[in-house]
CSV table of C-alpha atoms in Angstrom, one decimal:
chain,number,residue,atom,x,y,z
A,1,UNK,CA,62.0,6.5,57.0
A,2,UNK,CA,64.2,3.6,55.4
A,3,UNK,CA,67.1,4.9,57.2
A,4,UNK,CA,65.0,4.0,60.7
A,5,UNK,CA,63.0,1.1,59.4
A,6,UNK,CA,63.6,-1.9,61.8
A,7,UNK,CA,65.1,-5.3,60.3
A,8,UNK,CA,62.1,-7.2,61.9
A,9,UNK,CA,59.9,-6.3,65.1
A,10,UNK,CA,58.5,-8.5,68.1
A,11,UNK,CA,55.3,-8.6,69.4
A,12,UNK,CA,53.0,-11.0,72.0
A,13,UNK,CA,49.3,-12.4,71.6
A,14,UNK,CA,47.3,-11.2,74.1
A,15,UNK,CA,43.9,-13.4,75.0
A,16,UNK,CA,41.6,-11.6,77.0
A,17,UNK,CA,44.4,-9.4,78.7
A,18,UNK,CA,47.3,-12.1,79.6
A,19,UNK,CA,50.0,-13.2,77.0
A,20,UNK,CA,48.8,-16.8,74.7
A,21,UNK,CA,51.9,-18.5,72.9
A,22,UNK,CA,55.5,-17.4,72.5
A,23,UNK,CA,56.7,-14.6,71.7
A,24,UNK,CA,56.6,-13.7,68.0
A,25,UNK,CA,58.8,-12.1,65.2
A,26,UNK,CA,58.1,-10.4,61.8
A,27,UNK,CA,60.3,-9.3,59.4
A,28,UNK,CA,60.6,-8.3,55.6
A,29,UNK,CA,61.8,-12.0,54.7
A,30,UNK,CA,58.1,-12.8,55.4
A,31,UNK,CA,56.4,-9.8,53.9
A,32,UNK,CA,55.5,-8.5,57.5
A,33,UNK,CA,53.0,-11.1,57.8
A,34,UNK,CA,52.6,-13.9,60.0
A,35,UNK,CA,49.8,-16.5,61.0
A,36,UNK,CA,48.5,-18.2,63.6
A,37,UNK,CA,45.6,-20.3,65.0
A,38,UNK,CA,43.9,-19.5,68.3
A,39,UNK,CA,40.3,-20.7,69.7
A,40,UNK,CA,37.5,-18.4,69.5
A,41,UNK,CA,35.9,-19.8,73.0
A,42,UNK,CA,37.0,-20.8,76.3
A,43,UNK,CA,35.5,-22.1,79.4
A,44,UNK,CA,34.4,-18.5,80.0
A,45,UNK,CA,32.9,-17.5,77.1
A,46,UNK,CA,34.4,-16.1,73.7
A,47,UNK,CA,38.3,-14.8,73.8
A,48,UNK,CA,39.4,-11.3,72.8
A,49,UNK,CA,42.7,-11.0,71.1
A,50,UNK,CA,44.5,-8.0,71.0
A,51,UNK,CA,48.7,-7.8,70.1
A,52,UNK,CA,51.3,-6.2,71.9
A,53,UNK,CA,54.5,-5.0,70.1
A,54,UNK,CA,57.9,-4.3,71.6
A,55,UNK,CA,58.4,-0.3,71.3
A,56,UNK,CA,60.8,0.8,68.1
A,57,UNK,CA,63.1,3.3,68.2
A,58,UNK,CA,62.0,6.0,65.9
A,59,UNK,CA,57.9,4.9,66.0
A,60,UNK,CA,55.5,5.4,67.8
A,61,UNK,CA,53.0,2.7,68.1
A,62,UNK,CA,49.1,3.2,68.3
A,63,UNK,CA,46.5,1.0,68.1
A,64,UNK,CA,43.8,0.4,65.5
A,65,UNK,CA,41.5,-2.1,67.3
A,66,UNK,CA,43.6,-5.0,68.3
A,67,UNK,CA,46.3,-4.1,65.3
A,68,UNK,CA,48.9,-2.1,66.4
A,69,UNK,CA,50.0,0.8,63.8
A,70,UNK,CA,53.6,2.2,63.6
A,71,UNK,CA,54.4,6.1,62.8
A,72,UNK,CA,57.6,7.4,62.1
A,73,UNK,CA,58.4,10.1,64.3
């Protein structure tokens, strides 16, 4: 697996469907974490947030709720 393991990964915030924000990276230099602030309401009601990552080579992505999971294959 360390042989495949990507240098960082992108992925998008989704709020309710259509992409919020830029585009966003995570990488090893930051522990595979990242943070960010987002409203809990908008003039429709509350917001659902789901992410989208771009695929990896060698993974295969599902979803765990919103949090995407990544499986060697």
């Amino acid at each position: 697996v360390e042989d495949i393991r990507p240098h960082h990964i992108t992925y998008e915030v989704l709020a309710n469907g259509a992409v919020y924000g830029e585009e966003r990276m995570l990488s090893a230099e930051e522990n595979w974490k990242d943070e960010f602030l987002v409203p809990q309401y908008d003039e429709e009601g509350e917001v659902s947030y789901t992410l989208k990552e771009e695929p990896l080579e060698g993974y295969v992505t599902t979803y765990e709720g919103a949090m995407p999971v990544e499986t060697a294959r």
